XYZ file of C-alpha atoms in Angstrom:
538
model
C 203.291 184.322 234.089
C 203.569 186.879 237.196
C 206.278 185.069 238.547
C 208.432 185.567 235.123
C 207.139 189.536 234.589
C 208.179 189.948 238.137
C 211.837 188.662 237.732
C 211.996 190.512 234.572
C 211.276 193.999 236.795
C 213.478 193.337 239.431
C 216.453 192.422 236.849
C 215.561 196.119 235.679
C 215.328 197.805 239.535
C 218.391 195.977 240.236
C 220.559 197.321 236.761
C 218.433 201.082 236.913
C 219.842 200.890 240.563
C 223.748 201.245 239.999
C 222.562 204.084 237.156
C 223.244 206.500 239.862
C 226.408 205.793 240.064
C 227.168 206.305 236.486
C 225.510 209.218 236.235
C 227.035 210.940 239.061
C 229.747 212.530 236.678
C 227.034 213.493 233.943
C 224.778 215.569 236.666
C 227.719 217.097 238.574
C 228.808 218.593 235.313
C 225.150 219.741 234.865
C 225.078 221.215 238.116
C 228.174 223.249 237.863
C 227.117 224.234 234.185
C 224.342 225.454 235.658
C 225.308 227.125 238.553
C 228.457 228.758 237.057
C 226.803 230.307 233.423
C 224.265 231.470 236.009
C 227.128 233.283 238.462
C 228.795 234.181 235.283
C 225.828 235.688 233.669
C 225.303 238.016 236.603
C 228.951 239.096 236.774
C 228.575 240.147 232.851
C 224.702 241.917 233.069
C 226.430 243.750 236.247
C 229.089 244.659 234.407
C 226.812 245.406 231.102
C 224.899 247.624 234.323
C 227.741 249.156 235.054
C 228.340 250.772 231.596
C 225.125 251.218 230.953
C 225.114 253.902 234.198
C 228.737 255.378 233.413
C 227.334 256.023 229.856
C 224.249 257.252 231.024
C 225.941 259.371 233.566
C 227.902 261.135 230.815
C 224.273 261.823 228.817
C 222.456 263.284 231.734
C 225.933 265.480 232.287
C 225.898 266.906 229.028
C 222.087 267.523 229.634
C 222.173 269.621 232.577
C 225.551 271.738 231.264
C 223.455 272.760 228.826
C 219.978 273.501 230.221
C 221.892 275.622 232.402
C 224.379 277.128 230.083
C 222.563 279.728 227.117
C 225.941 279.051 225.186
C 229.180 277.716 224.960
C 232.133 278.555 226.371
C 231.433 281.518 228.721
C 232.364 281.845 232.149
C 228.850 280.616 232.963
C 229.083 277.280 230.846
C 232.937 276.509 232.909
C 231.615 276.958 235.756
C 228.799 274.565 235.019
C 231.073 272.289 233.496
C 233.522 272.094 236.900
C 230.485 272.022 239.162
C 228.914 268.947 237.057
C 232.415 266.794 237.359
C 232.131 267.619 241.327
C 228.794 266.260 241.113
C 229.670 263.221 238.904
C 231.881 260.124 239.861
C 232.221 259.181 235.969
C 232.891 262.547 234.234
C 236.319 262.946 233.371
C 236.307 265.752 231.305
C 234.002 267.895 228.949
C 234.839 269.398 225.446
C 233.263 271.799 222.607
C 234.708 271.254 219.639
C 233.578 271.965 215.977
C 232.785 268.378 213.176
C 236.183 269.125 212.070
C 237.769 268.719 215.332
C 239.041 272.087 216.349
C 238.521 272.761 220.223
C 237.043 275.279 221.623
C 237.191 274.783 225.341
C 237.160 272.056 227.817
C 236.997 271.493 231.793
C 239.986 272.028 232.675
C 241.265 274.578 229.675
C 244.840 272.471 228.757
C 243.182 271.117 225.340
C 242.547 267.559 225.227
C 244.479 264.893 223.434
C 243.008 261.928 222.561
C 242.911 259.181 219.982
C 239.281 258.153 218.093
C 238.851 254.222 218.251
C 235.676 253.822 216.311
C 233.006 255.431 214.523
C 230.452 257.255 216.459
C 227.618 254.693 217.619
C 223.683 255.943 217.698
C 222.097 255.134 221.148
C 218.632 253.931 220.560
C 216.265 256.377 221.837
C 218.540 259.112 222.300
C 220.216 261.659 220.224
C 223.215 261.633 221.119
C 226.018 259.403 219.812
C 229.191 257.356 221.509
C 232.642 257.044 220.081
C 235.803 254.850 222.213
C 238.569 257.192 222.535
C 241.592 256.971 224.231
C 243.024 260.058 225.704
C 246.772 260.415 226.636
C 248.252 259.241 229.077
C 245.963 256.413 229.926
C 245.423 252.863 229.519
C 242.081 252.224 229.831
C 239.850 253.910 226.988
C 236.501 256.155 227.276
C 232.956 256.985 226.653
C 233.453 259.636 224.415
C 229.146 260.935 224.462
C 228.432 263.791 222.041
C 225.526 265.804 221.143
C 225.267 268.192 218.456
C 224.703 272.030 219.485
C 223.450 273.382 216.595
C 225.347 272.895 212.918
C 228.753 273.195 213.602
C 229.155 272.572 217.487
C 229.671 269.369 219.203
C 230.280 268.951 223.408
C 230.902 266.021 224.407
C 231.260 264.772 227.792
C 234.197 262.051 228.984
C 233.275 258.696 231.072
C 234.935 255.180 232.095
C 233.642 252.453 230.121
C 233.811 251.143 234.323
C 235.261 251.927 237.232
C 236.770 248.713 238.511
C 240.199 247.735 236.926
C 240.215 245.488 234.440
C 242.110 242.626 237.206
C 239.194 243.195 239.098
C 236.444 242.573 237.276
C 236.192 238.498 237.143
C 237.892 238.591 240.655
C 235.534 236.060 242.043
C 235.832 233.511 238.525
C 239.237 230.760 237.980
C 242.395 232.480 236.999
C 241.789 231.055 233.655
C 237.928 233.339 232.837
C 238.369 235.326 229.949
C 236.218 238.572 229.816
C 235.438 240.711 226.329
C 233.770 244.111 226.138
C 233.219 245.539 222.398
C 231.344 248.074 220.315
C 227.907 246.680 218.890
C 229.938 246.973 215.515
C 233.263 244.889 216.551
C 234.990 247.302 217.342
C 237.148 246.086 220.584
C 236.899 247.629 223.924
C 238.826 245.408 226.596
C 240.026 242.400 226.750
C 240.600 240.288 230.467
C 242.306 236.460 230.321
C 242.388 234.575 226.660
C 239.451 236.104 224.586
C 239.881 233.489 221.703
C 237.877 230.816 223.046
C 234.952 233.177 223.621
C 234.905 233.642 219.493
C 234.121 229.972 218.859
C 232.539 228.587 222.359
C 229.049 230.263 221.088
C 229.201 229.190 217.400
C 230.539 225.537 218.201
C 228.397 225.259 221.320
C 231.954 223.729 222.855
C 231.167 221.404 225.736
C 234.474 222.498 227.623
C 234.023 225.989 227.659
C 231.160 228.080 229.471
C 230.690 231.354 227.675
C 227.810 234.339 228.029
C 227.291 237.628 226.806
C 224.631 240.299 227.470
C 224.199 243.902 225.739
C 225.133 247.000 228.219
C 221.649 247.805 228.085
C 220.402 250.252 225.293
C 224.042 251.274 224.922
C 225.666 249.471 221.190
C 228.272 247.767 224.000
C 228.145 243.814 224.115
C 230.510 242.380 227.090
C 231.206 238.614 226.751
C 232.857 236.114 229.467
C 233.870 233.020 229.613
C 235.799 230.039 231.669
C 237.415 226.684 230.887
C 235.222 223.961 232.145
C 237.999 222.262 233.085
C 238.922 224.808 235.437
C 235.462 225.063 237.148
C 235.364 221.271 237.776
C 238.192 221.521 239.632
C 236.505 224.044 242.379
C 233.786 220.899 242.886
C 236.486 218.109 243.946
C 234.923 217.498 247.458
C 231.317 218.168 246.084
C 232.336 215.172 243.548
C 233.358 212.933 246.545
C 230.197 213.381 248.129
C 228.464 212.635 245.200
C 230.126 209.574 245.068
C 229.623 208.534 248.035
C 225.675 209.173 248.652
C 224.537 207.574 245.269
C 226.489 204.208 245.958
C 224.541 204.099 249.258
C 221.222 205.768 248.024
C 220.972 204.717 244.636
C 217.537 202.568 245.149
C 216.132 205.263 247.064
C 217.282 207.920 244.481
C 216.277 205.838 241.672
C 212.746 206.102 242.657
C 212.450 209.505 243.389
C 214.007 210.622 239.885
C 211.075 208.005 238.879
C 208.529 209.571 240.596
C 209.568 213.065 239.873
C 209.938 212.445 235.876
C 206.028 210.932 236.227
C 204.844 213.488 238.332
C 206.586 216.606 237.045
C 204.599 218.971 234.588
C 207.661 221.280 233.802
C 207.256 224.385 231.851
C 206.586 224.231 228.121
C 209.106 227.618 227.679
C 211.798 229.128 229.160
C 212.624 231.265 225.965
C 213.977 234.380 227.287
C 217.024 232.184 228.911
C 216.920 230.455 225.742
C 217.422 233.962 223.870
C 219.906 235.267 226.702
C 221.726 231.893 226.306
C 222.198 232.058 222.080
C 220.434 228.555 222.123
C 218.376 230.604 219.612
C 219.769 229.813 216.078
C 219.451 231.534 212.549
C 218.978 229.256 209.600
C 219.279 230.405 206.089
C 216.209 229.170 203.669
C 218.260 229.820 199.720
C 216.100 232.021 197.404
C 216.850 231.084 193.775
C 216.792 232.786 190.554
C 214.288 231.016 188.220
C 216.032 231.985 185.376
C 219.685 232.144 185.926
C 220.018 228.964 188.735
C 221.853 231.422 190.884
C 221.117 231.789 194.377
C 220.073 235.546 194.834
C 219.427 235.521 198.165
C 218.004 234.268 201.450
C 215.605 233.949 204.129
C 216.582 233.855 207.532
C 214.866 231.565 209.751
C 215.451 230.224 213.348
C 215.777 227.016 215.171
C 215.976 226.789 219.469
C 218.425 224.414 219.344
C 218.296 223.737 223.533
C 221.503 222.849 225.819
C 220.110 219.685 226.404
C 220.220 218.560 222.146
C 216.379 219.170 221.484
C 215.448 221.254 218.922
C 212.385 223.111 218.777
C 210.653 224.498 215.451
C 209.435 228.200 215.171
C 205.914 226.902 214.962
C 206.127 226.302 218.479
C 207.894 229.461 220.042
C 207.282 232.367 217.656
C 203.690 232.803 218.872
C 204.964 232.791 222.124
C 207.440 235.085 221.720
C 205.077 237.632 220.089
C 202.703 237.342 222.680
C 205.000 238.140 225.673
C 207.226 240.852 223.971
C 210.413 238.474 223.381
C 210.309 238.751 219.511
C 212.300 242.199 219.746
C 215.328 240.850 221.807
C 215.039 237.945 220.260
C 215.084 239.453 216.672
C 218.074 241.569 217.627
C 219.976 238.884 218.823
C 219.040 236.703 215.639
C 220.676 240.407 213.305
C 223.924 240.205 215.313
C 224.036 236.683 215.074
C 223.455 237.497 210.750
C 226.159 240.297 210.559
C 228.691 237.502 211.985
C 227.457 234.456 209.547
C 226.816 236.449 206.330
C 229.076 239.419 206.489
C 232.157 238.558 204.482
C 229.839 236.422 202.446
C 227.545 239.593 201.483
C 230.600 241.704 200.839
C 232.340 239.197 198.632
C 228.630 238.854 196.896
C 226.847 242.153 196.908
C 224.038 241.123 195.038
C 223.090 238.475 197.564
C 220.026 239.828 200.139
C 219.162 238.497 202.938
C 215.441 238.756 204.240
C 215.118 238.458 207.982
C 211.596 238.492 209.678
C 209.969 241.289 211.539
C 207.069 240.658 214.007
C 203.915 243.043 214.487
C 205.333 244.471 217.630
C 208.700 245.709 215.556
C 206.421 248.270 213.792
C 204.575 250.029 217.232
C 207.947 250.977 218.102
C 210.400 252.943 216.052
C 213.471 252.006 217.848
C 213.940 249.074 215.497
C 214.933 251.451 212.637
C 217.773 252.471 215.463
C 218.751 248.846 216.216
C 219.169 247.789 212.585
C 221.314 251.110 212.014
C 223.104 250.162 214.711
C 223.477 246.849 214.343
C 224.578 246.946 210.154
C 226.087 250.380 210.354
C 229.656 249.879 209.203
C 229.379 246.174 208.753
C 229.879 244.282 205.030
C 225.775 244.019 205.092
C 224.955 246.956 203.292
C 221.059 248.120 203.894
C 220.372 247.493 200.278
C 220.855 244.230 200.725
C 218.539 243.749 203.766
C 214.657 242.783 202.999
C 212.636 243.248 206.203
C 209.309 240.781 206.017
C 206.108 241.299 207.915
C 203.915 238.258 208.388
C 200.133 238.559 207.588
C 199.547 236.071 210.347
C 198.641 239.451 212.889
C 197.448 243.179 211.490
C 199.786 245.755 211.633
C 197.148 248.512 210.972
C 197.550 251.482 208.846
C 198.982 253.453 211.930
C 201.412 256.586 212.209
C 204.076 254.268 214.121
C 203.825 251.595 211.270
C 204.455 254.251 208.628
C 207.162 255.628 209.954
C 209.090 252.276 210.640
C 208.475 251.438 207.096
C 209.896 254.780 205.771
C 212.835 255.093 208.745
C 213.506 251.687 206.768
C 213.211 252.363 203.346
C 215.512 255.799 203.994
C 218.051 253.250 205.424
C 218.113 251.760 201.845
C 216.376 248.187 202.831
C 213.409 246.897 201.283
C 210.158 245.711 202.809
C 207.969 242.025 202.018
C 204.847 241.361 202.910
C 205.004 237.243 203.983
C 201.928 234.993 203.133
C 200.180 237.083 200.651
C 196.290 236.012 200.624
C 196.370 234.102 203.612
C 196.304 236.801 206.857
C 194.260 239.791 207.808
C 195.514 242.118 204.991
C 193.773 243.146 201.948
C 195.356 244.211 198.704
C 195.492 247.958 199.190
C 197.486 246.999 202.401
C 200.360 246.738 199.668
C 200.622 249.791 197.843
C 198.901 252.120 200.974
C 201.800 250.727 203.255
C 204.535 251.176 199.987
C 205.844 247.152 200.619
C 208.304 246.360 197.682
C 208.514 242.251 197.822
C 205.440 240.585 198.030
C 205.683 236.616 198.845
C 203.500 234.151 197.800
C 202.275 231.303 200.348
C 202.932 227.478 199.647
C 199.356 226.645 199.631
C 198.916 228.331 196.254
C 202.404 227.320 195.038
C 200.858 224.049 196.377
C 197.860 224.101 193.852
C 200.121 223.728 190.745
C 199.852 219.850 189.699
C 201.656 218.563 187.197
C 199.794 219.061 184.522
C 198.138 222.270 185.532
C 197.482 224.858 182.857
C 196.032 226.957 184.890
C 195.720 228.073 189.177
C 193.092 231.182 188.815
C 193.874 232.642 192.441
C 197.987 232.259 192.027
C 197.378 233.789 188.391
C 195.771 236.751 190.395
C 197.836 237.125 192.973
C 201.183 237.308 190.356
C 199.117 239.576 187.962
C 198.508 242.044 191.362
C 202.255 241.725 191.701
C 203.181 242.992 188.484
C 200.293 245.790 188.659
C 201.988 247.341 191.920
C 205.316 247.032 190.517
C 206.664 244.809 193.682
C 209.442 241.493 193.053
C 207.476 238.663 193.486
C 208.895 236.063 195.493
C 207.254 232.415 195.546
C 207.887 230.380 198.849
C 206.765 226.293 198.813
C 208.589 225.291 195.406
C 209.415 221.404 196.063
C 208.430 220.264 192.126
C 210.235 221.321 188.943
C 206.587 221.134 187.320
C 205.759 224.461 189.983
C 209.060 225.835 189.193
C 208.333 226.243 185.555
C 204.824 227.458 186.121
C 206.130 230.357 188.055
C 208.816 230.906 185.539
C 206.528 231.252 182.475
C 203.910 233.529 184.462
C 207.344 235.928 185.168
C 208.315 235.139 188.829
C 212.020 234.437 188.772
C 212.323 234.061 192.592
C 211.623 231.164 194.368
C 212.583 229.038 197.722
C 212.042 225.819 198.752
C 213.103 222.122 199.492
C 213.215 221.778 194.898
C 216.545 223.795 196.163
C 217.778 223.545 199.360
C 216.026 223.271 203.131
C 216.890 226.089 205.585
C 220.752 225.639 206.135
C 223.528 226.597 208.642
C 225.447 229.044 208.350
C 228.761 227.212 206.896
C 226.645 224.964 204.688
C 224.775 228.516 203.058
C 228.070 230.007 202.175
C 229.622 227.251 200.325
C 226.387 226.735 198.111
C 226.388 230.712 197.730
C 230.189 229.624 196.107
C 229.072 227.050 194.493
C 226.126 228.886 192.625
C 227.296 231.817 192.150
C 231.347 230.924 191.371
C 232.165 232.409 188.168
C 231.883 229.692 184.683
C 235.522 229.584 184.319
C 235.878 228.737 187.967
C 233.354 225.763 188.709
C 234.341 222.488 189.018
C 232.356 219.775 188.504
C 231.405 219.761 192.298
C 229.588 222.872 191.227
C 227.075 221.603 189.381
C 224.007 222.677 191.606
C 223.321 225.780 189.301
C 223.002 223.837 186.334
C 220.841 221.917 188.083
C 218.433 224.461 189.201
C 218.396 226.082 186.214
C 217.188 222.888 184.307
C 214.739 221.912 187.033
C 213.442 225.014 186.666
C-alpha cells in the first residue's frame, strides 16, 4: 500500500516539476504588470503632484496680492502683482476683471486675451474656483484660479497646468504610453500618445493594456496613463531568456519552495487602498421597482472588489474595513465618478430614474463631501434631484453640528437623504424627523417576516405607519416573494428591491432593463415583457 501511494507522489513531483516551465510566461507577465502599473502609477501621482503645486501656487499668489493690496488696481496692488510673478515660477499673469468679463487691469497692462474651456470648478476646501483657459498665442492651456473680491470683482491669477512639455512627460515609458489629463467633469485638458485605449482599458479590465489614473490631489483634475502590454514585454526579452533558462534547470528546487511558501505564507487579508487606487473597486446597481406601475424607478448602488487576480470579494468583508481606517471617503468618491460615467446618459434620457449611492459615518464629520458631490455631478446628466444619499444605521452619526450641516449642504444641492436599515442600528425614531431624512428603508429581516399567508407583521405595520406619519418615501429592501410584494403594496409602499426583481447588476446589464421597463407601450417588444411581469408579481 506505501509502495503504490509512493509512486502515485512521485508521478505528481515529477509532472508539478516541468510546471515551472510552463508557467514561466504567466509570472513574467505578472512581474512586468506589476512592476510597470507600479512605475506608471508614480509617473501619473507625480504628475497629479505637479498640478496640484502649480495650482496651489496660483491660490497662495492671489492670497498674498491681496493681503497686501487694500484694493484693486492701484499702483500699490501692480507692484504687488509684478513682485509676486518674480517670486513665483508658475504665475504667468494676474487679472481683475468684473462677472461679466470686462478687465480692469492685469500684470503686465496689454489686456489679456484668452479663450474659456470649461466651467469654473469648486476646489474642495477652498473658495476659490478653477476654469482651463487658453490664452493667445499658446499651445498649452492654463490654470485660470479666481476668487471673488467682493460682488462684482473677480482676480484671478494665471498658472501651467505643468511645467514639463507635454513630449516630456512619459519620457522614461515605450513610445507607444498614452497619457490623459482632464477636468473632474470631462472636460479635456491634454492629451500625450493614443488616449482611446485608456477609455475602455479600465471598464473592460483589458489584459493587453496597463492603464492608471490618480486625482491631482484636492484639485477636480484626474490625469490617466497608459501603455500597450505588448510594448512593455518587449523591454523584458533577455529577462524572459533567463527565465527560461533557470526554471528548466531549477524547476524541482523551485517547485518546492513555491510549496513551502504557499503553506507557510500568512499574506495580508487587505490591500484595499491599492485596490481603490487600482479601480478593482466596482459599482453594482441593485433595481428599485415601482410596486404599482412595474417600472423600475430607480437604483441602489452597491460595490464589488473584483481583484486583478479574478477573485471577487463581497462588501461584507471590506466595508468595515474601509470605515475603520478612513478609506470609505476615497473610496466613495471613486465609486461617484465611476456612477457619473455608467448612469449619465442613462439618467438624462430617464430623468425620473434616482440613483441612491451609500454614505458612511465618516462622510458626515466632514463637510467636504457636499464639495466632492458638487464637484463631481456639477454639469454632468445626473442632476442632484436625482441623487439619494443613504446613511447606514449600522454606526451613530450623532445629532452633531457637522452632521447637520452635511445633511442641509445636501438637501440645498437638491438630493435627498435615506436612512438604511430602519429598526435594526443605533438610531431611534426621532433620529428621522430631528435629522430631516426624506427616504426611510426598511431591512429584509422584517420584509423577511411576511409568510405567505400572513395577515398581519405588527413591527413592519409600525415601522410603514411611522413612515407615513413623518411624511418620508418608504422604500422596502429584501423582496424575493410576490406574496411580500403584495403585502407591501396593500399597506402603501410602492418601492421595493430585491432578487423578486433583479440582483445587483453591471452597469450595461442595468441600462438595458432600465429600457426595457421603462420603454414606452407602443415601443416594447415582446422581449420587454419584464414590466408586466413585475407588475403582476406584485
Amino acid at each position: 500500500m506505501r509502495s503504490k501511494y509512493s509512486n502515485v507522489i512521485v508521478l505528481l513531483v515529477a509532472i508539478l516539476a516541468f510546471a515551472p516551465l510552463g508557467l514561466v510566461e504567466y509570472l513574467l507577465d505578472g512581474y512586468i504588470r506589476h512592476r510597470e502599473t507600479t512605475r506608471l502609477e508614480r509617473a501619473v501621482e507625480a504628475l497629479g503632484a505637479t498640478i496640484e503645486q502649480n495650482a496651489g501656487d496660483g491660490i497662495a499668489s492671489l492670497q498674498r496680492i491681496l493681503a497686501n493690496s487694500p484694493s484693486l488696481c492701484t499702483p500699490t496692488f501692480i507692484a504687488n502683482v509684478r513682485q509676486e510673478m518674480q517670486r513665483s515660477l508658475s504665475l504667468r499673469q494676474v487679472l481683475v476683471e468684473n462677472t461679466l468679463g470686462t478687465q480692469y487691469c492685469d500684470a503686465f497692462g496689454a489686456g489679456v486675451a484668452y479663450r474659456t474651456l470649461s466651467h469654473p470648478l469648486p476646489i474642495p476646501g477652498h473658495s476659490e474656483t478653477v476654469t482651463l483657459v487658453r490664452l493667445d498665442g499658446l499651445d498649452v492651456p492654463l490654470l485660470k484660479v479666481s476668487e471673488a473680491f467682493g460682488a462684482e470683482r473677480i482676480i484671478s491669477s494665471f498658472v501651467p497646468v505643468f511645467a514639463e512639455s507635454p513630449g516630456r512627460l512619459l519620457a522614461s515609458h515605450p513610445p507607444a504610453a498614452s497619457l490623459r489629463i482632464s477636468l473632474t467633469d470631462g472636460t479635456p485638458v491634454l492629451s500625450v500618445g493614443d488616449p482611446v485605449p485608456l477609455d475602455t482599458a479600465d471598464e473592460l479590465d483589458r489584459p493587453d493594456y496597463v492603464a492608471v489614473d490618480a486625482l491631482a490631489g484636492e484639485m477636480p483634475l484626474r490625469v490617466s496613463g497608459g501603455v500597450a502590454f505588448s510594448d512593455l514585454r518587449q523591454l523584458y526579452g533577455s529577462l524572459s531568456l533567463s527565465f527560461t533558462l533557470l526554471a528548466g534547470c531549477m524547476s524541482a528546487a523551485l517547485l518546492l519552495l513555491m510549496l513551502h511558501y504557499v503553506r507557510r505564507a500568512n499574506p495580508p487579508a487587505f490591500d484595499l487602498e491599492r485596490g481603490i487606487l487600482l479601480g478593482e473597486i466596482k459599482p453594482y446597481y441593485q433595481p428599485v421597482i415601482n410596486l404599482r406601475t412595474g417600472r423600475l424607478a430607480g437604483c441602489e448602488m452597491l460595490c464589488r472588489w473584483e481583484k486583478r487576480n479574478g477573485e471577487i470579494v463581497p462588501p461584507g468583508v471590506f466595508i468595515e474595513h474601509a470605515e475603520q481606517t478612513g478609506l470609505a471617503i476615497p473610496m466613495t468618491l471613486r465609486l461617484m465618478q465611476q456612477v457619473r460615467a455608467d448612469l449619465g446618459d442613462l439618467c438624462g434620457e430617464m430623468p425620473d430614474i434616482k440613483v441612491s449611492i451609500n454614505l458612511f459615518e465618516g462622510h458626515f464629520r466632514d463637510v467636504s463631501i457636499v464639495s466632492d458631490v458638487q464637484a463631481i455631478f456639477g454639469g454632468s446628466p445626473i442632476s442632484f434631484s436625482q441623487l439619494t444619499f443613504e446613511i447606514t444605521e449600522r454606526r451613530p452619526i450623532g445629532n452633531s453640528g457637522q452632521a447637520k450641516e452635511v445633511i442641509a449642504g445636501l438637501h440645498r444641492l437638491g438630493a435627498k437623504l435615506a436612512m438604511d436599515d430602519v429598526g435594526t442600528g443605533h438610531s431611534n425614531l426621532a433620529y428621522l424627523q430631528t435629522l430631516g431624512f426624506d427616504v426611510i428603508k426598511i431591512d429584509r429581516i422584517f420584509v423577511d417576516m411576511i409568510q405567505p399567508e400572513t395577515t398581519q407583521v405588527p413591527v413592519l405595520d409600525g415601522l410603514i405607519a411611522v413612515g407615513h406619519d413623518l411624511g418620508t418615501e418608504i422604500i422596502a429592501e429584501g423582496v424575493e416573494t410576490a406574496a411580500q410584494a403584495t403585502y407591501l403594496r396593500d399597506r402603501g409602499v410602492t418601492m421595493a428591491q430585491g432578487y423578486l426583481f433583479a440582483p445587483a447588476l453591471r452597469a450595461k446589464s442595468f441600462r438595458e432593463l432600465a429600457h426595457a421597463l421603462n420603454a414606452p407601450p407602443e415601443a416594447r417588444s415582446d422581449s420587454t415583457e419584464p414590466a408586466g411581469a413585475i407588475a403582476s408579481a406584485a
